[in-house]
Amino acid sequence: MLPEICENVPLASLTTLGVGGPAKFFARAQDVHDVEEAVRFAENRGLALFVLGGGSNLVVADAGWDGLVLQIAIGEIHQQSAEGKTILDVGAGVGWDQFVAHAVSLNCAGVECLSGIPGSVGGTPVQNVGAYGQEVSESVVSVLVFDLKQKCVRELRTAECGFSYRVSIFNTSERGRYIILRVTYALMPGGVPAVKYADLQKYFAQRGGPPTLTETREAVRSIRASKGMLITPGDPDSKSAGSFFKNPVVSAEQHNDLAGRAAERNLQIPSYPALSQQHKISAAWLVENSGFKKGYTKGRAAISSKHALAIVNRGGASAAEILALRDEIKNRVEETWGILLEPEPVFVGL
Ligand SMILES: Cc1cc2nc3c(=O)[nH]c(=O)nc-3n(C[C@H](O)[C@H](O)[C@H](O)COP(=O)(O)OP(=O)(O)OC[C@H]3O[C@@H](n4cnc5c(N)ncnc54)[C@H](O)[C@@H]3O)c2cc1C
């Protein structure tokens, strides 16, 4: 049976940034059968399909989406053990942070530093979600997908997913081909938390011995909240799509050029182990050193007052206002540093 298909459904309230117009058609899939039926519905009517998770990495056009938006609401977590690891097979519609809380409650390590990231489990392989020194690709074993090209369910092993920094086949070479149904993770029971990141190490500096997984989760959530990177009711700085720009990865030559430009301004490019590996530059540093202060406001869009990388909706902003601020930041960073910032969110209908 076809899942309920609604017409003219506002999308803004289904995203964390809260901008954009309606979906012409909207359906929610609880299982693979719903997915297949919804895909058929779209194909029969020649409608463009957009797959929605938790809406936490999206900027939706003011005109909305002139096709079918299919939200993946597949649930359930199945657990087994193999080769000393806990294997968790998780529905794409399960809330990501709900899953992390579950893993931590089982005392399983591998995703604790990814606490507090909003959105769905199915959204996380798409840009290989990462934070505080951990990336989801480190624990993903396989991704169960509906292949829109071959019209069948397939299992993709990690090596087939093409994971790297904020990249996978799902947002590059095979963009739009796969609907993620379930994700399987291998976690380490009784594992030690990964406390690699400077902010986390500082948080635990006074603690004798390594923190527990629960303490690590709490620390990550608390650090995130202080940066407006945890969705917190009443915190206007958390009405965003997270980081709006990726940290640029530059060549050694570009890095030298940047260091020279910085020296002319009596500045030093920040260097953390996580950044230096691939000559990754802090996008937040570039924004702040291009004349933008946290809290900078343009119409009803603003830079978060807690984090230079987040563009926030100060209330009733349009997508056009968000994009105008994006362009102003991009242009100024390019003029000042010769670096073209790449946006992180997905633009829908734009
Ligand atoms: C406050 C805040 C903090 C954030 N912090 C981080 C962070 O630290 N690190 C980080 O990496 N990201 C961060 N993000 C971004 C975002 O939370 C992640 O990218 C998240 O994984 C997106 O998942 P989602 O379910 O919300 O996807 P959506 O926003 O709904 O969709 C994003 C993309 O994934 C696709 N997609 C979603 N679900 C599926 C599916 N089941 N099958 C196929 N495609 C799908 C969509 O089509 C779209 O292209 C943050 C966002 C916010 C608002």
Tab-separated table of C-alpha atoms and ligand atoms in Angstrom:
chain	number	residue	atom	x	y	z
A	1	MET	CA	0.000	0.000	0.000
A	2	LEU	CA	1.187	3.506	-0.812
A	3	PRO	CA	2.360	5.512	2.235
A	4	GLU	CA	0.207	8.607	2.846
A	5	ILE	CA	1.179	11.265	0.302
A	6	CYS	CA	0.414	14.817	1.403
A	7	GLU	CA	0.434	17.921	-0.762
A	8	ASN	CA	1.925	21.342	-0.139
A	9	VAL	CA	3.737	20.452	3.075
A	10	PRO	CA	5.844	23.263	4.621
A	11	LEU	CA	9.468	22.181	4.893
A	12	ALA	CA	10.955	24.961	7.036
A	13	SER	CA	9.717	23.386	10.282
A	14	LEU	CA	11.283	20.048	9.243
A	15	THR	CA	14.741	21.647	9.149
A	16	THR	CA	16.931	23.003	11.930
A	17	LEU	CA	17.645	26.257	10.050
A	18	GLY	CA	13.930	26.823	9.551
A	19	VAL	CA	13.877	28.442	6.127
A	20	GLY	CA	12.260	27.551	2.821
A	21	GLY	CA	8.940	26.847	1.130
A	22	PRO	CA	6.737	23.759	0.797
A	23	ALA	CA	7.138	20.342	-0.809
A	24	LYS	CA	4.639	19.810	-3.618
A	25	PHE	CA	4.251	16.200	-2.376
A	26	PHE	CA	5.484	14.718	0.892
A	27	ALA	CA	5.589	11.150	2.243
A	28	ARG	CA	7.175	9.372	5.201
A	29	ALA	CA	8.642	5.882	4.715
A	30	GLN	CA	8.516	3.466	7.664
A	31	ASP	CA	10.037	0.528	5.766
A	32	VAL	CA	11.555	-0.480	2.430
A	33	HIS	CA	8.118	-1.213	0.971
A	34	ASP	CA	7.085	2.428	1.596
A	35	VAL	CA	10.297	3.548	-0.082
A	36	GLU	CA	9.596	1.452	-3.179
A	37	GLU	CA	5.987	2.670	-3.407
A	38	ALA	CA	6.971	6.316	-2.978
A	39	VAL	CA	9.682	5.997	-5.632
A	40	ARG	CA	7.122	4.496	-8.026
A	41	PHE	CA	4.689	7.354	-7.256
A	42	ALA	CA	7.371	9.919	-8.127
A	43	GLU	CA	8.435	8.101	-11.273
A	44	ASN	CA	4.895	7.646	-12.575
A	45	ARG	CA	4.316	11.401	-12.278
A	46	GLY	CA	7.760	12.489	-13.440
A	47	LEU	CA	8.460	14.118	-10.065
A	48	ALA	CA	11.940	14.945	-8.787
A	49	LEU	CA	12.678	13.072	-5.546
A	50	PHE	CA	14.406	14.543	-2.505
A	51	VAL	CA	15.288	12.258	0.419
A	52	LEU	CA	14.916	13.949	3.809
A	53	GLY	CA	16.434	12.791	7.087
A	54	GLY	CA	16.393	15.050	10.141
A	55	GLY	CA	16.763	18.240	8.083
A	56	SER	CA	19.850	19.382	10.007
A	57	ASN	CA	22.116	19.977	7.033
A	58	LEU	CA	19.754	21.734	4.660
A	59	VAL	CA	18.949	25.106	3.171
A	60	VAL	CA	15.579	24.816	1.421
A	61	ALA	CA	14.708	27.332	-1.319
A	62	ASP	CA	11.991	29.883	-0.614
A	63	ALA	CA	10.038	28.346	-3.508
A	64	GLY	CA	10.299	24.926	-1.829
A	65	TRP	CA	10.624	21.605	-3.705
A	66	ASP	CA	8.540	21.076	-6.825
A	67	GLY	CA	8.496	17.283	-6.500
A	68	LEU	CA	8.262	14.588	-3.845
A	69	VAL	CA	10.077	14.882	-0.517
A	70	LEU	CA	10.440	11.439	1.041
A	71	GLN	CA	11.358	11.434	4.720
A	72	ILE	CA	13.017	8.225	5.889
A	73	ALA	CA	11.498	7.111	9.194
A	74	ILE	CA	12.766	3.510	9.310
A	75	GLY	CA	13.363	2.545	12.944
A	76	GLU	CA	14.711	-0.208	15.184
A	77	ILE	CA	18.173	-1.127	16.379
A	78	HIS	CA	19.285	-4.784	16.091
A	79	GLN	CA	22.260	-5.995	18.113
A	80	GLN	CA	24.676	-8.912	17.803
A	81	SER	CA	28.317	-9.693	18.609
A	82	ALA	CA	31.093	-10.687	16.207
A	83	GLU	CA	34.847	-10.963	16.611
A	84	GLY	CA	34.797	-9.181	19.966
A	85	LYS	CA	32.781	-6.239	18.649
A	86	THR	CA	29.201	-5.180	19.208
A	87	ILE	CA	27.424	-4.932	15.877
A	88	LEU	CA	24.485	-2.547	15.770
A	89	ASP	CA	22.226	-2.478	12.742
A	90	VAL	CA	20.271	0.764	12.926
A	91	GLY	CA	17.265	2.058	10.948
A	92	ALA	CA	18.045	5.205	8.944
A	93	GLY	CA	15.200	7.064	10.666
A	94	VAL	CA	16.553	6.599	14.201
A	95	GLY	CA	17.751	9.912	15.658
A	96	TRP	CA	21.552	10.008	15.500
A	97	ASP	CA	22.038	11.265	19.054
A	98	GLN	CA	19.501	8.733	20.333
A	99	PHE	CA	21.675	6.023	18.773
A	100	VAL	CA	24.870	7.477	20.311
A	101	ALA	CA	23.173	7.548	23.740
A	102	HIS	CA	22.203	3.895	23.223
A	103	ALA	CA	25.771	2.907	22.268
A	104	VAL	CA	27.188	4.720	25.294
A	105	SER	CA	24.609	3.080	27.582
A	106	LEU	CA	25.894	-0.300	26.287
A	107	ASN	CA	29.415	0.922	27.181
A	108	CYS	CA	30.461	0.597	23.547
A	109	ALA	CA	33.110	2.950	22.165
A	110	GLY	CA	33.335	4.359	18.656
A	111	VAL	CA	30.747	7.115	18.335
A	112	GLU	CA	30.930	8.902	21.719
A	113	CYS	CA	32.665	12.006	20.287
A	114	LEU	CA	29.813	12.344	17.804
A	115	SER	CA	27.367	13.005	20.655
A	116	GLY	CA	24.978	15.893	20.182
A	117	ILE	CA	25.047	15.980	16.377
A	118	PRO	CA	21.441	16.403	15.237
A	119	GLY	CA	19.748	14.554	12.396
A	120	SER	CA	19.098	10.940	11.548
A	121	VAL	CA	21.318	7.849	11.380
A	122	GLY	CA	20.702	7.722	7.614
A	123	GLY	CA	22.071	11.232	7.171
A	124	THR	CA	25.434	10.506	8.792
A	125	PRO	CA	27.165	8.458	6.051
A	126	VAL	CA	26.206	11.103	3.482
A	127	GLN	CA	28.838	13.625	4.540
A	128	ASN	CA	30.787	11.199	6.744
A	129	VAL	CA	29.812	13.132	9.842
A	130	GLY	CA	32.686	13.986	12.097
A	131	ALA	CA	33.513	15.938	15.246
A	132	TYR	CA	36.050	16.045	18.076
A	133	GLY	CA	38.489	13.703	16.352
A	134	GLN	CA	36.016	10.987	15.305
A	135	GLU	CA	34.293	10.271	11.996
A	136	VAL	CA	31.363	7.964	11.437
A	137	SER	CA	33.312	6.081	8.720
A	138	GLU	CA	35.573	4.652	11.470
A	139	SER	CA	32.726	2.526	12.833
A	140	VAL	CA	30.469	1.960	9.790
A	141	VAL	CA	30.636	-1.634	8.525
A	142	SER	CA	28.016	-1.413	5.808
A	143	VAL	CA	25.138	0.679	4.535
A	144	LEU	CA	21.901	-0.910	3.299
A	145	VAL	CA	20.482	1.123	0.428
A	146	PHE	CA	17.713	1.210	-2.110
A	147	ASP	CA	19.470	1.700	-5.451
A	148	LEU	CA	17.346	4.035	-7.589
A	149	LYS	CA	19.328	3.072	-10.703
A	150	GLN	CA	19.029	-0.711	-10.430
A	151	LYS	CA	15.734	-0.604	-8.497
A	152	CYS	CA	16.874	-3.016	-5.817
A	153	VAL	CA	18.088	-3.171	-2.227
A	154	ARG	CA	21.877	-3.492	-1.925
A	155	GLU	CA	24.443	-3.631	0.816
A	156	LEU	CA	27.468	-1.364	0.389
A	157	ARG	CA	30.571	-2.228	2.426
A	158	THR	CA	32.556	0.650	3.969
A	159	ALA	CA	35.249	0.483	1.275
A	160	GLU	CA	32.558	1.062	-1.386
A	161	CYS	CA	31.289	4.213	0.327
A	162	GLY	CA	34.285	6.388	-0.633
A	163	PHE	CA	34.573	8.069	2.759
A	164	SER	CA	36.915	10.982	3.404
A	165	TYR	CA	36.605	14.386	5.096
A	166	ARG	CA	32.887	15.356	4.729
A	167	VAL	CA	32.774	13.213	1.596
A	168	SER	CA	31.235	9.911	0.503
A	169	ILE	CA	29.885	8.538	-2.753
A	170	PHE	CA	26.461	9.617	-1.448
A	171	ASN	CA	27.323	13.329	-1.799
A	172	THR	CA	29.717	13.083	-4.752
A	173	SER	CA	29.999	10.459	-7.516
A	174	GLU	CA	26.680	8.690	-6.753
A	175	ARG	CA	24.740	11.658	-5.456
A	176	GLY	CA	20.988	11.003	-5.657
A	177	ARG	CA	21.400	7.308	-6.527
A	178	TYR	CA	20.924	5.649	-3.140
A	179	ILE	CA	18.296	5.888	-0.430
A	180	ILE	CA	19.910	4.790	2.826
A	181	LEU	CA	17.668	2.315	4.674
A	182	ARG	CA	19.889	1.060	7.508
A	183	VAL	CA	23.472	1.516	8.705
A	184	THR	CA	25.535	-1.155	10.488
A	185	TYR	CA	28.231	-0.126	12.987
A	186	ALA	CA	30.925	-2.166	14.749
A	187	LEU	CA	31.644	-0.747	18.202
A	188	MET	CA	34.144	-1.758	20.873
A	189	PRO	CA	32.527	-3.113	24.066
A	190	GLY	CA	34.130	-1.705	27.196
A	191	GLY	CA	36.185	0.494	24.908
A	192	VAL	CA	38.186	3.519	25.907
A	193	PRO	CA	36.805	6.852	24.694
A	194	ALA	CA	38.739	8.743	22.025
A	195	VAL	CA	39.959	11.912	23.722
A	196	LYS	CA	42.178	13.223	20.930
A	197	TYR	CA	40.821	16.678	20.400
A	198	ALA	CA	42.362	19.678	22.201
A	199	ASP	CA	39.005	20.959	23.555
A	200	LEU	CA	38.243	17.558	25.063
A	201	GLN	CA	41.733	17.090	26.503
A	202	LYS	CA	41.431	20.531	28.135
A	203	TYR	CA	38.023	19.586	29.561
A	204	PHE	CA	39.509	16.518	31.246
A	205	ALA	CA	42.892	18.063	32.156
A	206	GLN	CA	42.169	17.993	35.889
A	207	ARG	CA	40.825	14.438	35.865
A	208	GLY	CA	43.205	11.708	36.964
A	209	GLY	CA	42.935	8.873	34.412
A	210	PRO	CA	40.842	8.490	31.270
A	211	PRO	CA	37.169	9.512	31.392
A	212	THR	CA	34.335	7.052	30.921
A	213	LEU	CA	32.258	6.953	27.747
A	214	THR	CA	29.381	8.616	29.609
A	215	GLU	CA	31.644	11.419	30.832
A	216	THR	CA	33.024	11.867	27.321
A	217	ARG	CA	29.511	12.101	25.889
A	218	GLU	CA	28.553	14.686	28.526
A	219	ALA	CA	31.751	16.672	27.866
A	220	VAL	CA	31.157	16.725	24.106
A	221	ARG	CA	27.537	17.843	24.572
A	222	SER	CA	28.574	20.536	27.020
A	223	ILE	CA	31.363	21.874	24.746
A	224	ARG	CA	28.961	21.794	21.804
A	225	ALA	CA	26.312	23.714	23.796
A	226	SER	CA	28.869	26.426	24.643
A	227	LYS	CA	29.420	26.863	20.886
A	228	GLY	CA	25.729	26.809	19.919
A	229	MET	CA	26.398	23.475	18.187
A	230	LEU	CA	23.874	21.547	20.267
A	231	ILE	CA	20.226	22.127	19.459
A	232	THR	CA	19.048	23.709	22.681
A	233	PRO	CA	15.537	25.119	23.109
A	234	GLY	CA	15.834	28.825	23.842
A	235	ASP	CA	19.329	29.182	22.355
A	236	PRO	CA	18.898	31.307	19.203
A	237	ASP	CA	22.469	30.422	18.145
A	238	SER	CA	21.458	26.803	17.623
A	239	LYS	CA	18.930	27.666	14.878
A	240	SER	CA	21.375	26.741	12.148
A	241	ALA	CA	22.521	24.004	9.785
A	242	GLY	CA	25.697	23.502	11.846
A	243	SER	CA	28.977	24.607	10.266
A	244	PHE	CA	28.150	26.458	7.077
A	245	PHE	CA	31.591	25.994	5.502
A	246	LYS	CA	34.019	23.079	5.314
A	247	ASN	CA	37.581	23.487	6.530
A	248	PRO	CA	39.499	23.986	3.267
A	249	VAL	CA	42.160	21.402	2.475
A	250	VAL	CA	45.013	23.141	0.659
A	251	SER	CA	48.305	22.173	-0.987
A	252	ALA	CA	51.634	22.804	0.762
A	253	GLU	CA	52.186	25.696	-1.677
A	254	GLN	CA	48.825	27.309	-0.845
A	255	HIS	CA	49.540	26.782	2.837
A	256	ASN	CA	52.825	28.683	2.497
A	257	ASP	CA	51.076	31.471	0.605
A	258	LEU	CA	48.488	31.728	3.392
A	259	ALA	CA	51.132	31.754	6.094
A	260	GLY	CA	52.817	34.638	4.209
A	261	ARG	CA	49.545	36.606	3.978
A	262	ALA	CA	48.932	35.973	7.671
A	263	ALA	CA	52.443	37.164	8.615
A	264	GLU	CA	51.827	40.442	6.714
A	265	ARG	CA	48.900	40.977	9.078
A	266	ASN	CA	50.863	39.892	12.154
A	267	LEU	CA	48.753	36.750	12.340
A	268	GLN	CA	49.605	33.090	12.576
A	269	ILE	CA	47.546	30.341	10.927
A	270	PRO	CA	46.265	28.096	13.720
A	271	SER	CA	47.804	24.668	13.706
A	272	TYR	CA	46.216	21.643	15.407
A	273	PRO	CA	47.187	18.029	14.719
A	274	ALA	CA	43.769	17.438	13.119
A	275	LEU	CA	44.358	20.357	10.770
A	276	SER	CA	48.016	19.840	9.926
A	277	GLN	CA	47.635	16.246	8.610
A	278	GLN	CA	46.365	17.337	5.213
A	279	HIS	CA	47.063	21.082	5.412
A	280	LYS	CA	43.509	21.624	6.519
A	281	ILE	CA	42.822	25.273	7.390
A	282	SER	CA	40.315	26.381	10.027
A	283	ALA	CA	37.427	27.937	8.084
A	284	ALA	CA	36.284	29.667	11.300
A	285	TRP	CA	39.675	31.375	11.572
A	286	LEU	CA	39.480	32.524	7.940
A	287	VAL	CA	36.002	33.987	8.496
A	288	GLU	CA	36.976	35.799	11.702
A	289	ASN	CA	40.149	37.144	10.104
A	290	SER	CA	38.284	38.493	7.090
A	291	GLY	CA	36.574	41.150	9.168
A	292	PHE	CA	33.543	39.201	10.433
A	293	LYS	CA	32.802	39.152	14.116
A	294	LYS	CA	30.673	36.508	15.791
A	295	GLY	CA	27.125	37.887	15.924
A	296	TYR	CA	27.492	39.821	12.616
A	297	THR	CA	23.953	40.352	11.324
A	298	LYS	CA	22.560	40.886	7.834
A	299	GLY	CA	18.788	41.203	7.751
A	300	ARG	CA	17.327	38.257	9.629
A	301	ALA	CA	20.413	36.097	9.030
A	302	ALA	CA	23.485	36.265	11.234
A	303	ILE	CA	26.742	34.633	12.143
A	304	SER	CA	26.211	32.805	15.439
A	305	SER	CA	27.390	34.831	18.423
A	306	LYS	CA	29.123	31.650	19.686
A	307	HIS	CA	30.729	30.208	16.532
A	308	ALA	CA	32.030	31.997	13.431
A	309	LEU	CA	31.159	29.073	11.149
A	310	ALA	CA	27.435	28.859	11.827
A	311	ILE	CA	24.916	30.978	9.948
A	312	VAL	CA	21.780	31.311	12.040
A	313	ASN	CA	18.186	32.262	11.369
A	314	ARG	CA	17.399	35.090	13.789
A	315	GLY	CA	13.653	34.532	13.239
A	316	GLY	CA	11.626	34.484	10.030
A	317	ALA	CA	14.669	34.632	7.736
A	318	SER	CA	14.222	33.687	4.099
A	319	ALA	CA	16.556	31.348	2.255
A	320	ALA	CA	17.547	34.385	0.144
A	321	GLU	CA	18.773	36.174	3.283
A	322	ILE	CA	20.820	33.141	4.349
A	323	LEU	CA	22.357	32.928	0.870
A	324	ALA	CA	23.143	36.660	0.795
A	325	LEU	CA	25.151	36.270	4.014
A	326	ARG	CA	26.822	33.116	2.670
A	327	ASP	CA	27.914	35.024	-0.437
A	328	GLU	CA	29.203	38.000	1.539
A	329	ILE	CA	31.348	35.700	3.706
A	330	LYS	CA	32.615	33.662	0.748
A	331	ASN	CA	33.533	36.752	-1.255
A	332	ARG	CA	35.338	38.482	1.606
A	333	VAL	CA	37.331	35.353	2.528
A	334	GLU	CA	38.342	34.905	-1.096
A	335	GLU	CA	39.403	38.568	-1.442
A	336	THR	CA	41.399	38.445	1.786
A	337	TRP	CA	42.950	34.982	1.671
A	338	GLY	CA	42.585	33.721	-1.897
A	339	ILE	CA	40.639	30.715	-0.607
A	340	LEU	CA	37.226	29.734	-1.939
A	341	LEU	CA	35.158	28.390	0.943
A	342	GLU	CA	32.958	25.425	0.129
A	343	PRO	CA	29.560	25.342	1.848
A	344	GLU	CA	28.756	22.251	3.922
A	345	PRO	CA	24.923	22.159	3.868
A	346	VAL	CA	22.889	20.720	1.023
A	347	PHE	CA	20.876	23.249	-0.983
A	348	VAL	CA	17.395	21.992	-1.817
A	349	GLY	CA	15.596	23.461	-4.819
A	350	LEU	CA	18.372	26.026	-5.304
B	1	LIG	C1	23.640	22.447	15.507
B	1	LIG	C2	24.245	21.556	14.459
B	1	LIG	C3	25.469	20.955	14.685
B	1	LIG	C4	26.039	20.116	13.712
B	1	LIG	N1	27.262	19.559	13.973
B	1	LIG	C5	27.831	18.747	13.042
B	1	LIG	C6	29.109	18.178	13.298
B	1	LIG	O1	29.709	18.369	14.350
B	1	LIG	N2	29.642	17.383	12.337
B	1	LIG	C7	29.005	17.129	11.161
B	1	LIG	O2	29.569	16.393	10.335
B	1	LIG	N3	27.786	17.651	10.908
B	1	LIG	C8	27.183	18.458	11.808
B	1	LIG	N4	25.965	19.012	11.554
B	1	LIG	C9	25.290	18.760	10.268
B	1	LIG	C10	24.223	17.645	10.299
B	1	LIG	O3	23.720	17.452	11.585
B	1	LIG	C11	24.751	16.319	9.782
B	1	LIG	O4	25.238	16.461	8.473
B	1	LIG	C12	23.656	15.221	9.791
B	1	LIG	O5	24.251	13.966	9.603
B	1	LIG	C13	22.608	15.411	8.726
B	1	LIG	O6	21.648	14.382	8.896
B	1	LIG	P1	20.117	14.626	8.603
B	1	LIG	O7	19.408	13.358	8.877
B	1	LIG	O8	19.617	15.824	9.327
B	1	LIG	O9	20.159	14.893	7.037
B	1	LIG	P2	19.352	15.981	6.201
B	1	LIG	O10	19.777	17.343	6.618
B	1	LIG	O11	17.916	15.696	6.198
B	1	LIG	O12	19.940	15.693	4.738
B	1	LIG	C14	21.284	15.964	4.446
B	1	LIG	C15	21.666	15.230	3.159
B	1	LIG	O13	21.618	13.819	3.400
B	1	LIG	C16	20.670	13.207	2.524
B	1	LIG	N5	20.016	12.147	3.301
B	1	LIG	C17	19.488	12.238	4.542
B	1	LIG	N6	18.983	11.039	4.904
B	1	LIG	C18	19.198	10.203	3.874
B	1	LIG	C19	18.887	8.826	3.616
B	1	LIG	N7	18.251	8.062	4.521
B	1	LIG	N8	19.256	8.298	2.415
B	1	LIG	C20	19.903	9.048	1.484
B	1	LIG	N9	20.213	10.336	1.680
B	1	LIG	C21	19.859	10.898	2.847
B	1	LIG	C22	19.716	14.301	2.077
B	1	LIG	O14	19.134	13.988	0.835
B	1	LIG	C23	20.691	15.470	2.003
B	1	LIG	O15	21.393	15.412	0.801
B	1	LIG	C24	25.353	19.859	12.495
B	1	LIG	C25	24.111	20.463	12.277
B	1	LIG	C26	23.558	21.305	13.242
B	1	LIG	C27	22.220	21.943	13.002
